[in-house]
Short mmCIF file of C-alpha atoms and ligand atoms in Angstrom, two decimals:
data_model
loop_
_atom_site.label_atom_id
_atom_site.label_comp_id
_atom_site.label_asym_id
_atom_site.label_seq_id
_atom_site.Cartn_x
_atom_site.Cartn_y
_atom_site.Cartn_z
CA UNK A 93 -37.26 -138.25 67.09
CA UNK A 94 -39.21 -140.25 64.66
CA UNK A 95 -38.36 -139.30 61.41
CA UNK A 96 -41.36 -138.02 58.98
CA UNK A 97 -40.56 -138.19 55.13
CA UNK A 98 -42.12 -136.64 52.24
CA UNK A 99 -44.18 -138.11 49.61
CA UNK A 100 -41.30 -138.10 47.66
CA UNK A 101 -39.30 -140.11 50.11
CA UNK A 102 -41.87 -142.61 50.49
CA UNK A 103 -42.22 -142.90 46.82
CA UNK A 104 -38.29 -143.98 46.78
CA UNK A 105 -39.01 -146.10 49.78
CA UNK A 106 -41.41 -148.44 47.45
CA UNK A 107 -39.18 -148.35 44.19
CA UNK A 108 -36.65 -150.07 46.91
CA UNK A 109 -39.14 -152.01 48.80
CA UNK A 110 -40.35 -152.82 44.86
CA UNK A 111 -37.30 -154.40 44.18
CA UNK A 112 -36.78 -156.53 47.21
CA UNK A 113 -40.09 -158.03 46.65
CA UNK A 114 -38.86 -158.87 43.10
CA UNK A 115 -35.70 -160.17 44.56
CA UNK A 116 -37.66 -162.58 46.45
CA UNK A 117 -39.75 -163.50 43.48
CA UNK A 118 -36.60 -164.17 41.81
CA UNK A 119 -35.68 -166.23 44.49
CA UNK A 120 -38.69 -168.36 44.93
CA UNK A 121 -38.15 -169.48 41.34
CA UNK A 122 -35.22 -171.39 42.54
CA UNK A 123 -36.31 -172.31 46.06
CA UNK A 124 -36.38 -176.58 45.91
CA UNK A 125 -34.96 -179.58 47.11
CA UNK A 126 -30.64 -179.63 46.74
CA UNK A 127 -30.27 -175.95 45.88
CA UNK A 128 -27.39 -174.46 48.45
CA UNK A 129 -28.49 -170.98 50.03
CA UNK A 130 -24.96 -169.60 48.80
CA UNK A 131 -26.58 -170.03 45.47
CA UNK A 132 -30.07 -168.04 46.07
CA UNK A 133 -27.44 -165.72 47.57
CA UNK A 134 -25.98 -165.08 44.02
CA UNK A 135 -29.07 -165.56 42.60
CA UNK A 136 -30.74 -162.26 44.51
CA UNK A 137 -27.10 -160.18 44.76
CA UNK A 138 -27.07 -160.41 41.04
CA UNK A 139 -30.45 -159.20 40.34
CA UNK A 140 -30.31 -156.18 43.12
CA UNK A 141 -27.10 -155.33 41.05
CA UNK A 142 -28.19 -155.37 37.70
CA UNK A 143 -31.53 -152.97 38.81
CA UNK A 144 -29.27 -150.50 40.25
CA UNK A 145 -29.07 -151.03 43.92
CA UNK A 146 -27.07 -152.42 46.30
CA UNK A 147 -27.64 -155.70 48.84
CA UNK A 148 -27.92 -153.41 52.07
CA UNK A 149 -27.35 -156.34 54.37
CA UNK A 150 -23.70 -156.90 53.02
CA UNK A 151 -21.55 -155.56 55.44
CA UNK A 152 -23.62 -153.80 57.40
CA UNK A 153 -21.93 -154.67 60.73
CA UNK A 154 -20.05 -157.14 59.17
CA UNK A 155 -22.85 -158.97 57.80
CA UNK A 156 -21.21 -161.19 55.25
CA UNK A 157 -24.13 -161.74 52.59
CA UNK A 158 -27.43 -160.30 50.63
CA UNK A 159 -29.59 -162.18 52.16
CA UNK A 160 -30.58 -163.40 55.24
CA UNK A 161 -31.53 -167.27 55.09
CA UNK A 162 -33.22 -168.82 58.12
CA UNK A 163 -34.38 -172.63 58.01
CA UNK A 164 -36.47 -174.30 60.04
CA UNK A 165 -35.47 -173.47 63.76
CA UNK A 166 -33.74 -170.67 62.80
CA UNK A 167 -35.46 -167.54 63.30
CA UNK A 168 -33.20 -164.75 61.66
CA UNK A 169 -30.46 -163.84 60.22
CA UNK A 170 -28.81 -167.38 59.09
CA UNK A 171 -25.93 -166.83 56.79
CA UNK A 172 -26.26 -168.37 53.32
CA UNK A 173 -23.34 -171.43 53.20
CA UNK A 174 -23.27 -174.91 51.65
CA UNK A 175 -26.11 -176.23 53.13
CA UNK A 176 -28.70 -177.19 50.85
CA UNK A 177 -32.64 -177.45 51.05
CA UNK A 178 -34.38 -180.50 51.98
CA UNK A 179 -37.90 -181.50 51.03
CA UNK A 180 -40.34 -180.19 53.91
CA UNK A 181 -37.44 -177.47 55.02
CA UNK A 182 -39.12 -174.13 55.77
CA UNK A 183 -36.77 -171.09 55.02
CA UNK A 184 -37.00 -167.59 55.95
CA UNK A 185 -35.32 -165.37 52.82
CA UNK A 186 -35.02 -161.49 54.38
CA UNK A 187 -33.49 -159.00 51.68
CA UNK A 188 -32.32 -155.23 51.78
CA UNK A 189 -31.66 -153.22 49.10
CA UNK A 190 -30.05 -149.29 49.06
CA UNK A 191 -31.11 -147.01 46.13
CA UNK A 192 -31.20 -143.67 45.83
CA UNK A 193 -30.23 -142.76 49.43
CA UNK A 194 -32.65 -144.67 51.01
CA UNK A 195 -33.02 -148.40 51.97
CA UNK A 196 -35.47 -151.60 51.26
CA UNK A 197 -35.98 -154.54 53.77
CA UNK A 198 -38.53 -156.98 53.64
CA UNK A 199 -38.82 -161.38 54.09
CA UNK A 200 -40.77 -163.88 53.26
CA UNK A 201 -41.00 -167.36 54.58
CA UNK A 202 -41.05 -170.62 51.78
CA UNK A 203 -42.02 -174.15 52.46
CA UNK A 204 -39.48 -176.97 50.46
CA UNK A 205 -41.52 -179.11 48.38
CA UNK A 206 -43.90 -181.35 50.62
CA UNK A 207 -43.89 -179.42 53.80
CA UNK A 208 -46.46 -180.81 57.49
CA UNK A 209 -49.68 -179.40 57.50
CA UNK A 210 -48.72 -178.26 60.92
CA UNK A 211 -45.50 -176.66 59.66
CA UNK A 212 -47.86 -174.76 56.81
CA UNK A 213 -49.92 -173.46 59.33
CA UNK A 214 -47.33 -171.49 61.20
CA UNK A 215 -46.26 -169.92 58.39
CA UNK A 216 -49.93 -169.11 57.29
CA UNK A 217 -50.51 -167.42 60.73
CA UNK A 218 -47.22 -165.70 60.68
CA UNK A 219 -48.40 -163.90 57.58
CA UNK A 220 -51.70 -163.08 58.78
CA UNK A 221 -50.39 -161.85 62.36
CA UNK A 222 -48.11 -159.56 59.87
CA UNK A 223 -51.35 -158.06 58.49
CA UNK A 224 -52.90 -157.79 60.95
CA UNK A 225 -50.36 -155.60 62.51
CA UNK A 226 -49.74 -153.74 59.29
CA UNK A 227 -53.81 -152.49 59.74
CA UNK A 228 -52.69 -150.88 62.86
CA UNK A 229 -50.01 -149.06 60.88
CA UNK A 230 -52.32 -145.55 61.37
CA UNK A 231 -51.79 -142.03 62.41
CA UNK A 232 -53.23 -141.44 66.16
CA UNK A 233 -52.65 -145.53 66.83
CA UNK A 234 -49.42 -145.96 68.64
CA UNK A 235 -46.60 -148.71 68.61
CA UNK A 236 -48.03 -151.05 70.65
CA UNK A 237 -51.34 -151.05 68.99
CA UNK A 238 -49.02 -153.11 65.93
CA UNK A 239 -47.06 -155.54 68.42
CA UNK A 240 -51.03 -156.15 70.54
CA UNK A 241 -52.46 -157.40 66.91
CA UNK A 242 -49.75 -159.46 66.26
CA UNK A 243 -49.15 -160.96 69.08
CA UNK A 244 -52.44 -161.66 70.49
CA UNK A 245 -53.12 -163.45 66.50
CA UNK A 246 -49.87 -165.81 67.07
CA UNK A 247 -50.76 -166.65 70.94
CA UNK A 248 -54.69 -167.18 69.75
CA UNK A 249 -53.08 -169.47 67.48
CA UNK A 250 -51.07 -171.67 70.06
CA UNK A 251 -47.81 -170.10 68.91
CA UNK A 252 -45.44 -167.68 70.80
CA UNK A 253 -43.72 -164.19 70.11
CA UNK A 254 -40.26 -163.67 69.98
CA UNK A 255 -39.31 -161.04 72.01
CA UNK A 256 -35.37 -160.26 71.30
CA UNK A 257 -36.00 -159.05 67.69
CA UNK A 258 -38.10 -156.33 66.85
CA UNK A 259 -39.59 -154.57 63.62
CA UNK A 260 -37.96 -150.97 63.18
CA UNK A 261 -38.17 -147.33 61.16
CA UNK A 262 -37.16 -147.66 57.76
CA UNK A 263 -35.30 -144.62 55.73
CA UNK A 264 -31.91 -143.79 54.87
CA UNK A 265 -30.64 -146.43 57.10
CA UNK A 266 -31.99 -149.24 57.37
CA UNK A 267 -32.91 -149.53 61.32
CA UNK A 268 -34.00 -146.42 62.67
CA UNK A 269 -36.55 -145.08 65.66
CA UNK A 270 -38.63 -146.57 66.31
CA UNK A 271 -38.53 -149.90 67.52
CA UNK A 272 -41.64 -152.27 66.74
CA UNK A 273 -42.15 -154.92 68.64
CA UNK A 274 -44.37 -157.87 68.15
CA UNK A 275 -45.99 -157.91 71.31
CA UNK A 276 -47.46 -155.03 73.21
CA UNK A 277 -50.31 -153.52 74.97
CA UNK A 278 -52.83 -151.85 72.89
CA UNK A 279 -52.83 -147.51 73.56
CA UNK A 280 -48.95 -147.74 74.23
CA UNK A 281 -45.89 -147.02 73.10
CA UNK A 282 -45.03 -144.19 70.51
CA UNK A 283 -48.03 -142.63 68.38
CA UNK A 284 -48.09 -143.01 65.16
CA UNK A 285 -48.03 -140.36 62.69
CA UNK A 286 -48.49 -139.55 58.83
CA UNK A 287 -44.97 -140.22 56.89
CA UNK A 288 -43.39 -142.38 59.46
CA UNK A 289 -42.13 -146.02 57.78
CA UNK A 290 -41.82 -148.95 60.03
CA UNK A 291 -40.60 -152.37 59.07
CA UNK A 292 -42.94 -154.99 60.93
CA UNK A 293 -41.65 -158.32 60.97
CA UNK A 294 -43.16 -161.22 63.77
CA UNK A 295 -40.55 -163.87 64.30
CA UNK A 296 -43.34 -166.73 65.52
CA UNK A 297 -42.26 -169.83 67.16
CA UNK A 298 -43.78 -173.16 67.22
CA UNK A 299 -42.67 -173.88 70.34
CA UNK A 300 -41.15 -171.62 73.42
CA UNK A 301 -40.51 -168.38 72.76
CA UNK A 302 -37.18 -168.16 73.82
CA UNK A 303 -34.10 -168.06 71.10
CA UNK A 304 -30.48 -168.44 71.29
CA UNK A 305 -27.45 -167.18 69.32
CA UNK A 306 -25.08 -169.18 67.22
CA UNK A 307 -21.48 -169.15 67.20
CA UNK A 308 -21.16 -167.48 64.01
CA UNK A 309 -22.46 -164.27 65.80
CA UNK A 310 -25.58 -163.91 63.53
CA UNK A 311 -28.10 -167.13 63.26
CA UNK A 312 -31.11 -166.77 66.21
CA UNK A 313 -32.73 -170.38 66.41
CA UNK A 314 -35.06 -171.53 68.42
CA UNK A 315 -33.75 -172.93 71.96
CA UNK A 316 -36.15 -175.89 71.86
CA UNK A 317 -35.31 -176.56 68.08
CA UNK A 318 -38.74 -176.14 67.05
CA UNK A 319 -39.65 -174.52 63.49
CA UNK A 320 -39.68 -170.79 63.26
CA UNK A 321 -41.79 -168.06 60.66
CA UNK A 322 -40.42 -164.74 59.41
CA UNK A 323 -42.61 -162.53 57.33
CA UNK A 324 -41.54 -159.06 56.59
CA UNK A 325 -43.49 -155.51 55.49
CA UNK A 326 -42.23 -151.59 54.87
CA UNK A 327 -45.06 -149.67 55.87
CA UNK A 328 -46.06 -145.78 55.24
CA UNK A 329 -48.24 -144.98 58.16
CA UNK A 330 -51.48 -143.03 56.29
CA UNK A 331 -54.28 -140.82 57.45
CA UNK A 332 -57.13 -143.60 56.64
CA UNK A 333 -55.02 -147.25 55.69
CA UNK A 334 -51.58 -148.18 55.73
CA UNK A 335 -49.76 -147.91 52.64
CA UNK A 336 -47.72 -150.85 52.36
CA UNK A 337 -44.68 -150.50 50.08
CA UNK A 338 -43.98 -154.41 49.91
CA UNK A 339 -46.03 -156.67 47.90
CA UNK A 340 -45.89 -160.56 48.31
CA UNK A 341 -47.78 -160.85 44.52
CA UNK A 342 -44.40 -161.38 42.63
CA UNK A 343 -43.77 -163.95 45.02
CA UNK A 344 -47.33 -165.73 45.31
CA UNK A 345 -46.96 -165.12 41.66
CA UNK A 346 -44.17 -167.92 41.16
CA UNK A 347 -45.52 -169.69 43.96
CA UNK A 348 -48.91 -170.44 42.18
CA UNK A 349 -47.34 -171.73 39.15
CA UNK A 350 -47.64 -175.18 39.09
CA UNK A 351 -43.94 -176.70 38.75
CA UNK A 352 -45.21 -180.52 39.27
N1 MF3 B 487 -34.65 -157.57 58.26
C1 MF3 B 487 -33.46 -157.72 59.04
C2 MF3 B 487 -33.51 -156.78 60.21
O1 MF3 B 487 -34.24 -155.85 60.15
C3 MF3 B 487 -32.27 -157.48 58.23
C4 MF3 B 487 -31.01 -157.19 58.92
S1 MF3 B 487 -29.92 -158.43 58.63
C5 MF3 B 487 -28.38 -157.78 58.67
O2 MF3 B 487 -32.86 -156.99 61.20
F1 MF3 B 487 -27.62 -158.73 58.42
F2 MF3 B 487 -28.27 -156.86 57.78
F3 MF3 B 487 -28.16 -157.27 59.84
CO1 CO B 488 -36.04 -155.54 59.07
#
């Protein structure tokens, strides 16, 4: 039941997973103090638009924007509004695209100017617990081989897994089979094959583990309030390595510049 594609497929898989990461180059550019999230909003709707693809996170289920926007103790899925950064914010930017049938969906999560050492580090080891489990991303390994690396990286680490979110199978839709999980025991779950695409995305808390919904139906926090990572990857599953059809180098790219 989980869905195999063709070279072909997984070549229009990248050109969309491609664009988000250039989406979220473009909007690291304008990530600082005093910009509102409505604005990096425009900012990436505009520039999926005028390369020929749609923002697949607007209106799917009634999902009212292009991105998802996620600061601090939110985890996921935080609607961009009026509120504007803050100097030492961190802020989770997840972005879809749809182009030629099939979908893009990847995140990546930014520190605000002057951001705690101790805030830096969970978003350091949010990234590496996403490669990590991205390694595991090969045929004969199964599901829970991903969600063991990932977790056992963030808990090493003094962090904790959230467990109502998972990754998921990436295609023509944008969540399909299988669910991927970000904590698991190694040898279980579904094997892994050649031509299979999984998003893998750890949601790593600071603090408890546990998350709660707001009343706008959409933004997960953090029930103790504590700061939150999100990092996102599209992932081929190959015979030898992963091929990994996001790239963060756009957005380490603009990050690197020196703007002070
Ligand atoms: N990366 C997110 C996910 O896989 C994107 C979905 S947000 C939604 O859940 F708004 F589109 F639902
Ligand atoms: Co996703």
């Amino acid at each position: 039941m989980i869905e195999l594609k063709t070279q072909e497929e997984i070549e229009i898989l990248r050109e969309n997973n491609i664009l988000v990461s250039k989406t979220l180059a473009e909007v690291a550019r304008h990530i600082a103090p005093g910009v509102a999230t409505k604005e990096l909003d425009r900012i990436a709707e505009d520039y999926i638009r005028s390369h020929g693809a749609v923002p697949a996170f607007l209106g799917y289920e009634g999902y009212p924007a292009t991105l998802c926007i996620s600061v601090n103790e939110q985890v996921v899925h935080g609607i961009p509004g009026d509120y504007r950064l803050r100097d030492g914010d961190i802020v989770s930017v997840d972005c879809g695209t749809f182009m030629k049938g099939f979908c893009g969906d990847s995140a990546y999560t930014f520190g605000v100017g002057d951001v705690a050492e101790e805030v830096s580090r969970l978003m350091a080891v949010t990234k590496e617990a996403l490669v990590k489990g991205a390694e595991q991303a090969v045929a004969g390994n199964r599901v829970g081989d991903i969600g063991y690396a990932v977790q056992s990286h963030a808990e090493k680490n003094g962090y904790s897994v959230v467990r109502e979110l998972v990754g998921h199978g990436l295609g023509r839709q944008m969540h399909m089979s299988p669910e991927v999980p970000n904590y698991g025991a190694r040898g279980r779950g579904p094997l892994l094959k050649k031509g299979m695409v999984i998003c893998i995305e750890p949601m790593i808390n600071m603090g408890a583990r546990h998350v709660v919904w707001g009343r706008d139906g959409w933004t997960v926090s953090t029930r103790d309030g504590k700061p939150a990572a999100h990092f996102e990857y599209a992932v081929a599953v190959g015979v030898w390595k992963p091929d990994i059809l996001t790239t963060f180098d756009y957005i380490e790219a603009v990050l690197n510049q020196t703007s002070n």
